[in-house]
Coordinates of C-alpha atoms and ligand atoms in Angstrom, one line a residue:
M20 CA 0.0 0.0 0.0
T21 CA 1.4 3.4 -1.0
G22 CA -1.4 5.4 0.3
L23 CA -2.0 6.8 -3.2
P24 CA -5.4 6.1 -4.7
S25 CA -5.4 3.7 -7.5
P26 CA -6.1 5.2 -11.0
G27 CA -9.7 3.9 -11.0
A28 CA -10.5 5.1 -7.5
A29 CA -11.9 8.4 -8.6
W30 CA -14.7 6.5 -10.5
L31 CA -15.8 4.4 -7.6
W32 CA -18.8 5.6 -5.6
Q33 CA -19.4 3.9 -2.2
A34 CA -23.1 3.9 -1.9
G35 CA -24.3 2.0 1.1
R36 CA -24.6 -1.7 0.3
F37 CA -23.0 -1.1 -3.1
S38 CA -19.7 0.0 -4.6
L39 CA -20.7 1.6 -7.9
D40 CA -18.3 1.5 -10.8
L41 CA -18.7 4.7 -12.8
A42 CA -15.7 4.1 -15.0
A43 CA -17.0 1.7 -17.7
R44 CA -20.4 3.4 -18.5
P45 CA -22.6 6.2 -17.2
L46 CA -25.3 5.1 -14.7
V47 CA -29.0 5.9 -14.8
M48 CA -30.8 7.2 -11.7
G49 CA -34.6 6.8 -12.0
I50 CA -36.8 9.4 -10.3
V51 CA -39.6 8.1 -8.0
N52 CA -41.7 11.0 -6.9
T53 CA -43.9 10.4 -3.8
T54 CA -45.2 14.0 -3.6
P55 CA -48.9 14.4 -4.1
D56 CA -50.0 15.9 -7.4
S57 CA -53.4 17.1 -6.4
F58 CA -55.4 17.0 -3.2
S59 CA -53.9 14.4 -1.0
D60 CA -51.1 14.9 1.5
G61 CA -49.2 11.9 0.1
G62 CA -48.5 8.8 2.2
R63 CA -52.0 7.5 1.5
H64 CA -52.2 3.8 0.7
G65 CA -52.9 4.5 -3.0
D66 CA -50.0 6.9 -3.4
V67 CA -47.6 4.4 -1.7
V68 CA -48.8 1.5 -3.9
A69 CA -48.3 3.6 -7.0
A70 CA -44.8 4.8 -6.0
C71 CA -43.8 1.2 -5.1
A72 CA -45.1 0.0 -8.5
H73 CA -43.1 2.8 -10.1
C74 CA -39.9 1.5 -8.4
D75 CA -40.6 -1.9 -9.9
R76 CA -41.2 -0.5 -13.3
L77 CA -38.0 1.7 -13.4
L78 CA -35.9 -1.3 -12.2
A79 CA -37.4 -3.5 -15.0
Q80 CA -36.5 -0.7 -17.4
G81 CA -32.8 -0.8 -16.4
A82 CA -32.4 1.9 -13.7
D83 CA -29.1 1.5 -11.9
I84 CA -30.2 3.6 -8.9
L85 CA -33.7 4.6 -7.6
D86 CA -34.1 8.1 -6.3
I87 CA -37.1 8.5 -4.0
G88 CA -38.3 12.0 -3.1
G89 CA -41.0 13.3 -0.7
E90 CA -40.3 17.0 -0.9
S91 CA -41.2 18.9 -4.1
T92 CA -38.4 21.3 -4.8
R93 CA -40.0 22.8 -7.8
P94 CA -39.7 26.6 -8.0
G95 CA -42.2 28.2 -5.6
S96 CA -42.8 25.1 -3.4
V97 CA -42.7 25.0 0.4
P98 CA -41.3 22.0 2.3
P99 CA -43.7 19.5 3.9
T100 CA -43.6 18.8 7.6
V101 CA -41.2 16.0 8.8
E102 CA -44.3 13.8 9.4
E103 CA -45.7 14.3 5.9
E104 CA -42.3 13.7 4.3
L105 CA -41.8 10.5 6.3
A106 CA -45.3 9.2 5.6
R107 CA -44.7 9.6 1.9
V108 CA -41.1 8.3 1.7
L109 CA -40.6 5.6 4.3
P110 CA -42.9 2.9 3.0
V111 CA -41.5 3.3 -0.5
V112 CA -37.9 3.2 0.7
A113 CA -38.7 0.0 2.6
H114 CA -40.1 -1.5 -0.6
A115 CA -37.2 -0.3 -2.8
V116 CA -34.5 -1.6 -0.4
R117 CA -35.9 -5.1 -0.9
L118 CA -35.4 -4.9 -4.7
N119 CA -31.6 -5.1 -4.2
V120 CA -30.9 -1.9 -6.2
P121 CA -29.1 1.1 -4.8
V122 CA -31.7 3.3 -3.1
S123 CA -31.2 7.0 -2.9
V124 CA -33.5 9.4 -1.0
D125 CA -33.9 13.1 -2.0
T126 CA -34.1 14.8 1.4
S127 CA -32.4 17.5 3.5
R128 CA -33.8 16.9 7.0
P129 CA -31.7 15.0 9.6
E130 CA -34.8 13.3 11.0
V131 CA -35.7 12.0 7.5
I132 CA -32.1 11.1 6.8
R133 CA -31.8 9.0 10.0
A134 CA -35.1 7.2 9.4
V135 CA -34.5 6.3 5.8
L136 CA -30.9 5.1 6.6
D137 CA -32.4 2.9 9.4
A138 CA -34.8 1.6 6.7
G139 CA -31.8 0.6 4.6
A140 CA -31.4 3.4 2.1
D141 CA -27.9 3.6 0.5
I142 CA -27.6 7.2 -0.7
I143 CA -28.7 10.6 0.6
N144 CA -29.3 13.0 -2.4
D145 CA -29.5 16.5 -0.8
V146 CA -30.3 19.5 -3.0
R147 CA -29.1 21.6 0.0
A148 CA -25.7 19.8 0.1
L149 CA -26.1 18.7 3.8
Q150 CA -26.2 22.4 5.0
W151 CA -29.2 22.0 7.2
E152 CA -28.4 21.7 10.9
G153 CA -27.4 18.1 11.8
A154 CA -27.5 16.7 8.3
L155 CA -23.8 16.5 7.7
H156 CA -23.1 14.6 11.0
T157 CA -26.1 12.3 10.6
V158 CA -24.6 11.1 7.3
A159 CA -21.1 11.1 8.6
A160 CA -22.2 8.7 11.4
R161 CA -23.0 6.0 8.9
P162 CA -19.7 4.7 7.5
A163 CA -20.7 3.6 4.0
V164 CA -23.7 5.7 3.0
G165 CA -23.3 7.6 -0.3
V166 CA -24.1 11.2 -0.8
C167 CA -24.9 13.6 -3.6
L168 CA -24.0 17.3 -2.8
M169 CA -25.9 19.7 -5.1
H170 CA -25.6 23.4 -5.7
M171 CA -28.7 25.6 -5.2
Q172 CA -28.8 29.4 -4.9
G173 CA -31.5 30.4 -2.3
D174 CA -34.4 28.0 -1.5
P175 CA -37.1 26.5 -3.7
A176 CA -39.8 29.0 -2.5
T177 CA -37.9 32.0 -4.0
M178 CA -34.9 30.7 -5.9
Q179 CA -36.2 31.6 -9.4
L180 CA -37.3 35.2 -8.5
A181 CA -34.0 36.9 -9.2
P182 CA -31.0 34.5 -9.4
A183 CA -27.7 36.5 -9.7
Y184 CA -24.1 35.5 -10.3
S185 CA -21.0 37.3 -11.5
D186 CA -19.5 34.0 -12.7
V187 CA -22.0 31.1 -12.4
A188 CA -19.6 28.3 -13.3
G189 CA -16.9 29.7 -10.9
E190 CA -19.3 30.2 -8.1
V191 CA -20.9 26.7 -8.4
R192 CA -17.4 25.2 -8.5
A193 CA -16.3 27.1 -5.4
F194 CA -19.5 26.0 -3.6
L195 CA -19.1 22.4 -4.5
R196 CA -15.5 22.4 -3.5
Q197 CA -16.3 24.0 -0.1
R198 CA -19.1 21.4 0.6
L199 CA -16.9 18.6 -0.5
Q200 CA -14.3 19.8 2.0
A201 CA -16.9 20.3 4.8
A202 CA -18.1 16.8 4.2
E203 CA -14.6 15.3 4.3
S204 CA -13.8 17.3 7.5
A205 CA -17.0 15.9 9.1
G206 CA -15.7 12.3 8.4
I207 CA -17.4 11.5 5.1
A208 CA -14.8 9.8 2.9
A209 CA -14.4 11.3 -0.6
S210 CA -15.2 7.9 -2.1
R211 CA -18.8 8.3 -0.7
I212 CA -19.4 11.7 -2.5
V213 CA -20.7 12.8 -5.9
L214 CA -21.3 16.4 -6.9
D215 CA -24.1 18.0 -8.8
P216 CA -24.3 21.5 -10.4
G217 CA -28.0 21.7 -9.7
Y218 CA -29.5 22.8 -13.0
G219 CA -32.6 24.9 -12.5
F220 CA -32.0 25.6 -8.8
G221 CA -31.7 29.4 -8.6
K222 CA -30.5 29.8 -12.2
T223 CA -31.9 31.5 -15.2
L224 CA -31.7 30.1 -18.7
E225 CA -28.5 31.9 -19.3
H226 CA -27.0 30.7 -16.0
N227 CA -28.0 27.1 -16.8
L228 CA -26.4 27.2 -20.2
A229 CA -23.2 28.9 -19.1
L230 CA -22.9 26.3 -16.4
F231 CA -23.6 23.4 -18.9
R232 CA -21.0 24.6 -21.3
A233 CA -18.5 24.8 -18.4
Q234 CA -19.6 21.5 -16.8
D235 CA -16.4 19.7 -17.7
G236 CA -14.5 22.0 -15.4
L237 CA -16.3 20.6 -12.4
A238 CA -14.6 17.2 -13.0
G239 CA -11.5 18.9 -11.7
L240 CA -12.9 18.7 -8.2
G241 CA -12.0 15.0 -8.3
R242 CA -15.4 13.4 -7.7
P243 CA -17.9 12.1 -10.2
L244 CA -20.7 14.4 -11.4
L245 CA -24.4 13.6 -11.1
V246 CA -26.7 15.7 -13.3
G247 CA -30.4 16.2 -13.5
W248 CA -31.9 17.9 -16.6
S249 CA -35.0 15.8 -17.0
R250 CA -38.1 17.8 -17.9
K251 CA -36.6 21.1 -16.5
G252 CA -37.8 24.5 -17.4
T253 CA -34.7 25.4 -19.4
L254 CA -35.5 22.5 -21.8
G255 CA -39.0 24.0 -22.2
Q256 CA -37.5 27.4 -22.9
L257 CA -35.1 26.0 -25.5
T258 CA -37.8 23.9 -27.3
G259 CA -41.1 25.6 -26.6
R260 CA -42.4 22.3 -25.1
A261 CA -44.7 21.8 -22.1
V262 CA -43.4 19.7 -19.3
N263 CA -45.1 16.5 -20.5
E264 CA -43.6 17.0 -24.0
R265 CA -39.9 17.2 -23.0
Q266 CA -38.9 13.5 -23.4
A267 CA -36.7 14.1 -26.5
A268 CA -35.2 17.2 -25.0
S269 CA -34.5 15.4 -21.7
L270 CA -32.8 12.6 -23.6
G271 CA -30.7 15.0 -25.6
A272 CA -29.8 16.8 -22.4
A273 CA -28.8 13.6 -20.7
L274 CA -26.4 12.6 -23.5
A275 CA -25.0 16.1 -23.7
A276 CA -24.4 16.0 -19.9
V277 CA -22.5 12.7 -20.3
A278 CA -20.5 14.2 -23.1
R279 CA -19.6 17.0 -20.7
G280 CA -18.5 14.6 -18.0
A281 CA -21.5 13.5 -16.0
R282 CA -21.3 9.8 -14.8
I283 CA -24.8 9.6 -13.4
V284 CA -27.9 11.0 -15.0
R285 CA -31.1 11.5 -13.0
V286 CA -34.1 11.0 -15.2
H287 CA -37.8 10.3 -15.4
E288 CA -37.7 8.4 -18.8
V289 CA -35.5 5.5 -17.7
A290 CA -36.2 3.0 -20.5
E291 CA -35.4 5.6 -23.2
T292 CA -32.3 6.9 -21.5
V293 CA -31.0 3.3 -21.0
D294 CA -31.5 2.6 -24.7
A295 CA -29.9 5.9 -25.8
L296 CA -26.9 5.1 -23.5
K297 CA -26.6 1.6 -25.0
I298 CA -25.9 3.2 -28.4
W299 CA -23.6 5.8 -26.8
N300 CA -21.6 3.1 -25.2
A301 CA -21.6 0.9 -28.3
A302 CA -20.0 3.9 -30.2
G303 CA -17.2 3.8 -27.7
L304 CA -18.2 6.9 -25.8
G305 CA -19.2 5.3 -22.5
A306 CA -15.9 4.9 -20.7
A307 CA -14.8 7.7 -18.3
T308 CA -11.8 9.6 -19.5
Ligands
LIG4 C1 -32.4 17.4 -8.9 C2 -32.5 16.7 -7.7 C3 -31.2 17.5 -9.6 C4 -30.2 16.2 -7.8 C5 -34.4 17.5 -8.2 C6 -36.7 18.1 -10.7 C7 -36.6 18.8 -9.4 N1 -31.4 16.1 -7.2 N2 -33.8 16.7 -7.3 N3 -30.1 16.9 -9.0 N4 -33.7 17.9 -9.2 N5 -29.2 15.6 -7.3 O1 -36.5 16.9 -10.8 O2 -37.1 18.9 -11.6 O3 -31.0 18.2 -10.6 S1 -36.1 17.8 -8.0

């Protein structure tokens, strides 16, 4: 042992029960939304059954990771209570953990983090990069749990009102570097961490595109990139399509994100993305460089 990381070490992600190899091909994270669309509070039997069935469907479609979320972070949204979030998420996590696939949970709250890790979740995907009181240490206390640290300017309730940067790519990079260091200082090994520029989170069309074009530069932080473009507003602005018509744009964005260095793409359309990446990989573009 020399103490130096092996050349492939930068492409391994320790994610709970799994050690994910990001070197050979990009991975697909399938989105499982447990937030209520209309009048319910979520967590009702019907909502839970539907979300569990969605986990099964995405796994059959070839998802490498399932990402379960109980807080809508769409622009203008307000967080649910801890009780609401737990009622939505916990039964779905318990189901997904039994499917023997890496299970990620999209949450920021230490109470929810603790409960889903007790239920066997492998990854905490935090759009607030573990900045909420207690979150960092709750994750650090579990030796193998994976984490995605994402950049957001402001909070979901107000983030799209007036996003402002002097150098969006530089500021996102500096933020991610600082959160990576904070996580490592708290005892979270770098091998457990991936980073995310947070497209659409406190960013205008121009900010998102400047960041996208500079995305390769984030690879210099030394950890793999996870990217979520699926159905986002910027794709609507670029194509003129409503949210339910953005499948092709989402697919194009996922491939462009991989071309710009992403190793995990977070998507709604798992089957289509898996197929598109099969062609990408067959063309010799899949291996990390
Ligand atoms: C993202 C996310 C993203 C990560 C959401 C939506 C909004 N987590 N959670 N990256 N987006 N890591 O899907 O439109 O971009 S929720």
